[in-house]
CSV table of C-alpha atoms in Angstrom, one decimal:
chain,number,residue,atom,x,y,z
A,1,MET,CA,3.4,6.8,-25.9
A,2,SER,CA,-0.3,6.9,-26.1
A,3,LYS,CA,-2.2,8.5,-23.3
A,4,THR,CA,-3.4,7.0,-20.2
A,5,ASN,CA,-6.8,8.7,-19.4
A,6,TRP,CA,-7.9,7.9,-15.8
A,7,GLY,CA,-11.3,7.5,-14.0
A,8,ILE,CA,-11.1,7.1,-10.3
A,9,ILE,CA,-13.7,4.9,-8.5
A,10,GLY,CA,-13.9,6.3,-4.8
A,11,CYS,CA,-12.3,9.8,-4.7
A,12,GLY,CA,-11.9,9.8,-0.8
A,13,ASN,CA,-9.0,11.1,1.3
A,14,VAL,CA,-6.4,8.8,-0.2
A,15,THR,CA,-6.9,10.6,-3.5
A,16,GLU,CA,-7.1,14.3,-2.0
A,17,LYS,CA,-3.2,14.7,-2.0
A,18,LYS,CA,-1.3,11.4,-2.1
A,19,SER,CA,-2.7,10.3,-5.6
A,20,GLY,CA,-5.3,12.3,-7.3
A,21,PRO,CA,-3.5,15.3,-8.2
A,22,ALA,CA,-0.7,13.2,-9.7
A,23,PHE,CA,-2.6,11.8,-12.5
A,24,ASN,CA,-2.4,15.3,-14.1
A,25,LYS,CA,1.3,15.6,-13.4
A,26,VAL,CA,2.7,12.5,-15.0
A,27,ALA,CA,3.8,12.7,-18.6
A,28,ASN,CA,1.1,11.2,-21.0
A,29,SER,CA,-1.6,10.9,-18.0
A,30,SER,CA,-4.9,12.7,-17.6
A,31,LEU,CA,-7.6,12.5,-14.8
A,32,VAL,CA,-10.8,12.6,-16.8
A,33,ALA,CA,-13.4,11.7,-14.5
A,34,VAL,CA,-14.4,10.9,-10.8
A,35,MET,CA,-16.8,8.6,-9.0
A,36,ARG,CA,-18.2,8.6,-5.5
A,37,ARG,CA,-21.5,7.2,-4.1
A,38,ASP,CA,-22.1,10.3,-2.5
A,39,ALA,CA,-23.1,12.7,-5.5
A,40,ASP,CA,-22.3,16.0,-3.6
A,41,LYS,CA,-18.9,15.0,-2.6
A,42,ALA,CA,-18.3,13.7,-6.0
A,43,ALA,CA,-19.2,17.2,-7.5
A,44,ASP,CA,-17.3,18.7,-4.7
A,45,TYR,CA,-13.9,16.9,-5.5
A,46,ALA,CA,-14.5,17.6,-9.2
A,47,GLN,CA,-14.8,21.3,-8.6
A,48,ARG,CA,-11.8,21.4,-6.1
A,49,HIS,CA,-9.6,19.4,-8.4
A,50,GLY,CA,-10.3,20.8,-11.8
A,51,VAL,CA,-12.1,17.5,-13.0
A,52,GLY,CA,-14.4,18.0,-15.7
A,53,THR,CA,-16.7,15.1,-15.1
A,54,TRP,CA,-18.3,13.3,-12.1
A,55,TYR,CA,-20.5,10.1,-11.5
A,56,SER,CA,-22.3,8.7,-8.4
A,57,GLU,CA,-22.2,5.3,-10.0
A,58,ALA,CA,-19.2,3.2,-11.1
A,59,ASP,CA,-21.1,1.7,-14.0
A,60,LYS,CA,-21.6,4.9,-15.5
A,61,LEU,CA,-17.9,6.3,-15.1
A,62,MET,CA,-16.9,2.8,-16.9
A,63,ALA,CA,-19.3,3.6,-19.6
A,64,ASP,CA,-17.5,7.0,-20.4
A,65,ASN,CA,-15.5,6.1,-23.7
A,66,ARG,CA,-12.8,8.7,-23.3
A,67,ILE,CA,-11.3,6.7,-20.1
A,68,ASN,CA,-8.9,3.9,-20.8
A,69,ALA,CA,-7.5,3.3,-17.3
A,70,VAL,CA,-9.4,3.1,-13.8
A,71,TYR,CA,-8.0,3.7,-10.1
A,72,ILE,CA,-9.8,1.8,-7.5
A,73,ALA,CA,-9.6,3.7,-4.3
A,74,THR,CA,-12.5,2.4,-2.3
A,75,PRO,CA,-12.4,0.5,0.7
A,76,PRO,CA,-11.2,-3.2,0.1
A,77,ALA,CA,-14.6,-5.0,0.5
A,78,SER,CA,-15.3,-3.5,-3.1
A,79,HIS,CA,-11.9,-3.9,-4.7
A,80,THR,CA,-12.5,-7.3,-6.2
A,81,PRO,CA,-15.9,-6.7,-7.9
A,82,TYR,CA,-14.8,-3.4,-9.3
A,83,ALA,CA,-11.5,-4.7,-10.8
A,84,ILE,CA,-13.2,-7.7,-12.3
A,85,THR,CA,-15.7,-5.4,-13.8
A,86,ALA,CA,-13.0,-3.0,-15.2
A,87,LEU,CA,-10.8,-5.8,-16.4
A,88,SER,CA,-14.0,-7.2,-18.3
A,89,LYS,CA,-14.9,-3.8,-19.9
A,90,GLY,CA,-11.1,-3.5,-21.3
A,91,PHE,CA,-9.7,-0.9,-18.8
A,92,ASN,CA,-6.2,-1.0,-17.3
A,93,VAL,CA,-6.6,-0.9,-13.5
A,94,TYR,CA,-4.5,0.4,-10.5
A,95,VAL,CA,-5.9,-1.0,-7.3
A,96,GLU,CA,-5.2,0.6,-3.9
A,97,LYS,CA,-3.7,-1.5,-0.9
A,98,PRO,CA,-4.6,-3.6,0.7
A,99,VAL,CA,-5.6,-5.0,-2.7
A,100,THR,CA,-8.5,-7.1,-1.3
A,101,ARG,CA,-9.6,-8.3,2.3
A,102,ASN,CA,-7.8,-11.6,2.0
A,103,ALA,CA,-5.8,-13.9,-0.3
A,104,ALA,CA,-8.8,-15.7,-1.7
A,105,GLU,CA,-10.3,-12.5,-3.1
A,106,ALA,CA,-6.8,-11.5,-4.5
A,107,ARG,CA,-6.8,-14.7,-6.4
A,108,GLN,CA,-10.1,-14.0,-7.8
A,109,ILE,CA,-8.5,-10.7,-9.5
A,110,ALA,CA,-5.5,-12.6,-10.6
A,111,GLU,CA,-8.0,-15.2,-12.4
A,112,ALA,CA,-9.7,-12.1,-14.1
A,113,VAL,CA,-6.2,-10.6,-15.1
A,114,ASN,CA,-5.2,-14.1,-16.7
A,115,GLN,CA,-8.8,-14.2,-18.2
A,116,HIS,CA,-7.9,-10.7,-20.0
A,117,PRO,CA,-4.6,-10.9,-21.4
A,118,ASN,CA,-4.8,-7.7,-23.1
A,119,GLN,CA,-5.4,-5.7,-19.9
A,120,LYS,CA,-3.0,-4.8,-17.2
A,121,LEU,CA,-3.2,-4.4,-13.3
A,122,THR,CA,-1.0,-2.8,-10.8
A,123,VAL,CA,-1.3,-2.8,-6.8
A,124,ALA,CA,-0.7,0.5,-5.0
A,125,HIS,CA,2.4,-0.7,-3.0
A,126,TYR,CA,3.9,2.7,-3.9
A,127,ARG,CA,6.5,2.9,-1.3
A,128,ARG,CA,8.5,0.6,-3.3
A,129,GLY,CA,8.7,3.5,-5.8
A,130,LEU,CA,10.0,6.1,-3.5
A,131,PRO,CA,14.0,7.1,-3.4
A,132,MET,CA,14.1,6.6,0.4
A,133,PHE,CA,13.0,3.1,0.2
A,134,LEU,CA,15.0,2.2,-3.0
A,135,LYS,CA,17.9,3.7,-1.0
A,136,VAL,CA,17.8,1.2,1.7
A,137,LYS,CA,17.6,-1.5,-1.2
A,138,GLN,CA,20.7,-0.2,-2.7
A,139,LEU,CA,22.5,-0.1,0.8
A,140,LEU,CA,21.5,-3.9,1.3
A,141,ASP,CA,22.5,-4.9,-1.8
A,142,SER,CA,25.8,-3.3,-1.6
A,143,LYS,CA,26.3,-5.3,1.5
A,144,LEU,CA,26.8,-2.4,3.7
A,145,ILE,CA,26.0,-4.3,6.7
A,146,GLY,CA,26.9,-7.5,5.4
A,147,ASP,CA,24.7,-10.5,5.4
A,148,VAL,CA,21.1,-9.6,6.8
A,149,ARG,CA,20.5,-11.9,10.0
A,150,THR,CA,17.3,-10.2,11.3
A,151,VAL,CA,14.8,-7.5,10.9
A,152,GLN,CA,12.8,-6.0,13.8
A,153,ILE,CA,9.5,-4.3,12.7
A,154,ARG,CA,7.7,-2.2,15.6
A,155,MET,CA,4.3,-0.1,14.7
A,156,TRP,CA,2.8,0.9,17.8
A,157,LYS,CA,0.2,3.6,18.3
A,158,SER,CA,-2.3,4.7,20.9
A,159,HIS,CA,-6.1,4.5,20.9
A,160,ARG,CA,-7.5,8.1,21.3
A,161,PRO,CA,-10.0,8.4,24.0
A,162,GLY,CA,-13.2,9.7,22.8
A,163,SER,CA,-13.4,8.5,19.4
A,164,ALA,CA,-16.2,6.6,19.2
A,165,VAL,CA,-17.8,8.7,16.3
A,166,ASP,CA,-14.6,7.9,14.3
A,167,VAL,CA,-15.1,4.2,15.0
A,168,VAL,CA,-18.6,4.4,13.4
A,169,ASN,CA,-17.5,6.2,10.4
A,170,ASN,CA,-14.1,4.8,9.9
A,171,TRP,CA,-14.1,1.7,7.7
A,172,ARG,CA,-10.5,0.9,8.5
A,173,VAL,CA,-11.7,-0.7,11.7
A,174,HIS,CA,-14.5,-2.8,10.4
A,175,PRO,CA,-13.0,-6.1,9.2
A,176,GLU,CA,-15.9,-6.9,6.9
A,177,LEU,CA,-15.0,-3.6,5.1
A,178,SER,CA,-11.3,-3.6,5.5
A,179,GLY,CA,-10.4,-7.0,5.7
A,180,GLY,CA,-9.2,-6.4,9.6
A,181,GLY,CA,-8.1,-3.1,11.5
A,182,TYR,CA,-5.2,-0.6,11.2
A,183,PHE,CA,-2.9,-3.7,10.7
A,184,HIS,CA,-4.4,-4.2,7.2
A,185,ASP,CA,-4.1,-0.4,6.5
A,186,LEU,CA,-0.4,0.1,7.5
A,187,ALA,CA,1.1,-3.2,7.2
A,188,PRO,CA,0.9,-3.8,3.4
A,189,HIS,CA,3.6,-0.9,2.9
A,190,GLN,CA,5.9,-2.5,5.5
A,191,LEU,CA,5.6,-6.2,4.6
A,192,ASP,CA,5.7,-5.3,1.1
A,193,LEU,CA,9.0,-3.8,1.3
A,194,MET,CA,10.2,-6.9,3.4
A,195,LEU,CA,9.3,-8.7,0.2
A,196,LEU,CA,11.2,-6.2,-2.1
A,197,TYR,CA,14.3,-6.5,-0.1
A,198,PHE,CA,14.5,-10.1,0.8
A,199,GLY,CA,12.6,-12.2,-2.1
A,200,GLU,CA,10.5,-15.1,-1.6
A,201,PRO,CA,9.3,-16.0,1.7
A,202,LYS,CA,9.7,-19.8,3.2
A,203,ARG,CA,7.5,-19.8,6.1
A,204,TYR,CA,5.4,-17.2,8.0
A,205,PHE,CA,2.9,-17.4,10.9
A,206,GLY,CA,1.6,-15.1,13.6
A,207,PHE,CA,-1.7,-14.4,15.9
A,208,SER,CA,-3.8,-11.7,16.2
A,209,LEU,CA,-6.2,-10.4,19.1
A,210,ASN,CA,-8.4,-7.4,20.1
A,211,GLN,CA,-7.0,-6.4,23.6
A,212,GLY,CA,-8.5,-3.1,23.9
A,213,GLY,CA,-11.8,-3.8,22.7
A,214,ASN,CA,-12.2,-0.2,21.6
A,215,THR,CA,-13.1,-1.2,17.8
A,216,PRO,CA,-14.6,-4.3,16.1
A,217,ALA,CA,-11.0,-5.2,14.7
A,218,ASP,CA,-8.1,-6.9,16.5
A,219,ASP,CA,-5.7,-4.2,17.5
A,220,HIS,CA,-2.6,-6.5,18.1
A,221,VAL,CA,-0.8,-8.4,15.8
A,222,SER,CA,2.5,-10.3,15.9
A,223,GLY,CA,4.1,-12.3,13.1
A,224,GLN,CA,7.2,-13.9,11.9
A,225,ILE,CA,8.8,-14.4,8.5
A,226,LEU,CA,11.5,-16.7,7.3
A,227,PHE,CA,12.7,-16.2,3.9
A,228,LYS,CA,14.5,-18.5,1.6
A,229,ASN,CA,17.4,-16.5,1.8
A,230,GLY,CA,17.5,-17.1,5.7
A,231,VAL,CA,16.6,-13.5,6.5
A,232,VAL,CA,14.2,-13.8,9.8
A,233,VAL,CA,11.6,-10.9,10.0
A,234,ASN,CA,9.9,-10.3,13.2
A,235,GLY,CA,6.9,-8.0,13.4
A,236,SER,CA,5.0,-6.4,16.2
A,237,TRP,CA,1.8,-4.0,15.4
A,238,CYS,CA,-0.1,-2.8,18.6
A,239,PHE,CA,-2.5,0.0,18.3
A,240,ASN,CA,-3.6,0.4,22.0
A,241,VAL,CA,-0.5,1.7,23.7
A,242,ALA,CA,0.5,4.7,25.8
A,243,GLU,CA,1.0,8.1,24.0
A,244,ASN,CA,4.7,7.8,25.2
A,245,GLN,CA,5.2,4.5,23.5
A,246,ILE,CA,4.1,5.3,19.8
A,247,THR,CA,6.8,3.9,17.7
A,248,ASP,CA,7.5,3.4,13.9
A,249,SER,CA,10.8,1.6,13.3
A,250,CYS,CA,12.3,-1.0,11.2
A,251,GLU,CA,15.6,-2.2,12.3
A,252,ILE,CA,17.7,-4.5,9.6
A,253,VAL,CA,20.7,-6.2,11.6
A,254,GLY,CA,23.5,-7.6,9.6
A,255,THR,CA,27.0,-9.1,10.3
A,256,LYS,CA,28.4,-5.8,9.9
A,257,GLY,CA,26.1,-3.5,11.1
A,258,LYS,CA,22.6,-2.1,11.2
A,259,ILE,CA,20.2,0.0,8.9
A,260,THR,CA,17.2,1.8,11.0
A,261,PHE,CA,14.4,3.8,9.4
A,262,PRO,CA,10.7,4.5,9.9
A,263,PHE,CA,8.2,3.5,7.5
A,264,PHE,CA,6.1,6.8,7.6
A,265,GLY,CA,9.2,9.1,8.5
A,266,THR,CA,11.8,10.6,6.1
A,267,PHE,CA,15.3,9.6,7.3
A,268,ILE,CA,17.6,6.5,7.4
A,269,ASN,CA,20.2,5.8,9.6
A,270,TRP,CA,23.1,3.1,9.5
A,271,LYS,CA,25.8,2.2,12.1
A,272,THR,CA,28.7,-0.2,11.1
A,273,ASP,CA,32.2,-0.7,13.0
A,274,ASP,CA,33.5,2.1,10.7
A,275,ASP,CA,30.8,4.7,10.1
A,276,GLU,CA,27.3,6.0,11.3
A,277,GLN,CA,25.4,8.3,9.2
A,278,THR,CA,22.0,9.7,8.7
A,279,LEU,CA,20.3,10.5,5.5
A,280,ASN,CA,17.2,13.0,5.4
A,281,PHE,CA,14.7,12.8,2.4
A,282,THR,CA,11.8,14.9,1.3
A,283,HIS,CA,9.1,12.7,-0.2
A,284,PRO,CA,7.2,14.0,-3.2
A,285,GLU,CA,4.4,16.3,-2.8
A,286,HIS,CA,2.1,13.6,-4.2
A,287,ILE,CA,3.4,10.6,-2.5
A,288,GLN,CA,2.1,8.3,-5.2
A,289,GLN,CA,3.4,10.2,-8.3
A,290,PRO,CA,6.6,8.0,-8.5
A,291,MET,CA,4.5,4.8,-8.7
A,292,ILE,CA,1.9,6.4,-11.0
A,293,GLU,CA,4.7,7.5,-13.4
A,294,LYS,CA,5.9,3.6,-13.4
A,295,ILE,CA,2.4,2.5,-14.0
A,296,VAL,CA,1.8,4.8,-17.0
A,297,ALA,CA,5.1,3.5,-18.6
A,298,TYR,CA,3.9,-0.3,-17.9
A,299,PHE,CA,0.5,0.4,-19.4
A,300,ASN,CA,2.4,1.5,-22.3
A,301,ASP,CA,4.6,-1.2,-22.8
A,302,GLU,CA,7.7,1.0,-21.6
A,303,GLY,CA,8.5,-0.7,-18.2
A,304,PRO,CA,7.8,-3.8,-16.0
A,305,ASN,CA,4.9,-3.9,-13.7
A,306,PRO,CA,5.9,-2.0,-10.6
A,307,CYS,CA,3.8,-4.3,-8.4
A,308,SER,CA,1.8,-7.4,-10.0
A,309,ILE,CA,-1.4,-8.9,-8.4
A,310,GLU,CA,1.0,-12.1,-8.1
A,311,GLU,CA,3.2,-9.9,-5.6
A,312,ALA,CA,0.2,-9.1,-3.9
A,313,ILE,CA,-1.2,-12.4,-3.2
A,314,VAL,CA,1.8,-13.3,-1.6
A,315,LEU,CA,1.5,-10.3,0.9
A,316,MET,CA,-2.2,-11.3,1.4
A,317,ASP,CA,-1.2,-14.8,2.3
A,318,ILE,CA,1.1,-13.2,4.9
A,319,LEU,CA,-1.4,-11.1,6.4
A,320,ASP,CA,-4.1,-13.9,6.4
A,321,ALA,CA,-1.2,-16.1,8.2
A,322,PHE,CA,-0.7,-13.3,10.9
A,323,THR,CA,-4.3,-12.9,11.5
A,324,GLY,CA,-5.7,-16.4,11.6
A,325,LYS,CA,-7.6,-15.7,8.2
C-alpha cells in the first residue's frame, strides 16, 4: 500500500482528539501539515501535536507536494469550495459532517467527484465504523427483535443560561455557517445510522422552529421517515428543555422485542419475550480512528468507500426536508 500523507484544513476542536492524532496511528497514514486561518492557533496546534508544518492559508497547504490527501474540518459553509478545490488539485478528500449546509451544495461536491474520477472522497459519518453501532446492525440483521416496525429517536438538550458569549463565537448556531443549529451538528450521526440500518428511504417530511429564541438557529426539529422496507422512523430534536429532561435515546421496536441505545453513549440494551441484556462498550480513544482506517484502505483500493458523497446527499435531502430548506 502507498502511504496517505494528510493535510488538515481547519484544525479546530474536532481534530484535537476525535480525529487528528489518529492520522499518525493508522497504518500507511501520516499527518504532514495543518492549516488554520489564525496563524498563532495553527502554530500552537502543530507544536502540541508534533506536526512539522503549519499554514494559515489553505492554498499554501494544498501547494505542499508532500501531501496527497486533505481532511476538511472547517465549518460546513466552506466545505464545498475546499472540497472542489482539493479534488481539482489531485487530492483525495475526507470531509467532516454535515458534508455541507444543504443538499444543493452536496450535489456540487458530487459533480466535482464525477469530474475527477481519479480522486476519491469520503464523508465523516464515522459512527458507522464504531463496534457499538455495527453490533446494533448485526442484531437487526439477525432478526433478534423480528421485523422492525418503528424507531423512536429523541435528542433533547437544555439551553444553558448566560451563554450569550458562546452564541457569538459558536458557529454551530449560525445557519449561514452551519446550515442550521445543533440539529445540523448532531442529527447527521443519528440519521446516517438509520440509512445504514434500513436502506433507502421512500418518503420523509418534518418541520422546525425557533421556540426559545436563544440563538439565530431553530432549536426544535421534528421529522418522520418511511423506508422502502416499511420501517417508520420518528425523530424529535429539541435544544431548549429542562435540565431534568435531557435525553439521548434510540428505540428500535420490532415484532419480537426492542433494542435501545444512546447515540452518544456506550451501551446497547435489548428486550425480547425470552431475554433481556445490556452490552457495554468502550469507544476508541480517537473516535474517528476506525473510519480513518477504512478511508486509508479505500484510498489504496483495498476496500470500499465507507461513506460516499451520494450517501451523504440522501442524508442532506432528509435534513432539508425536516427543516424546510
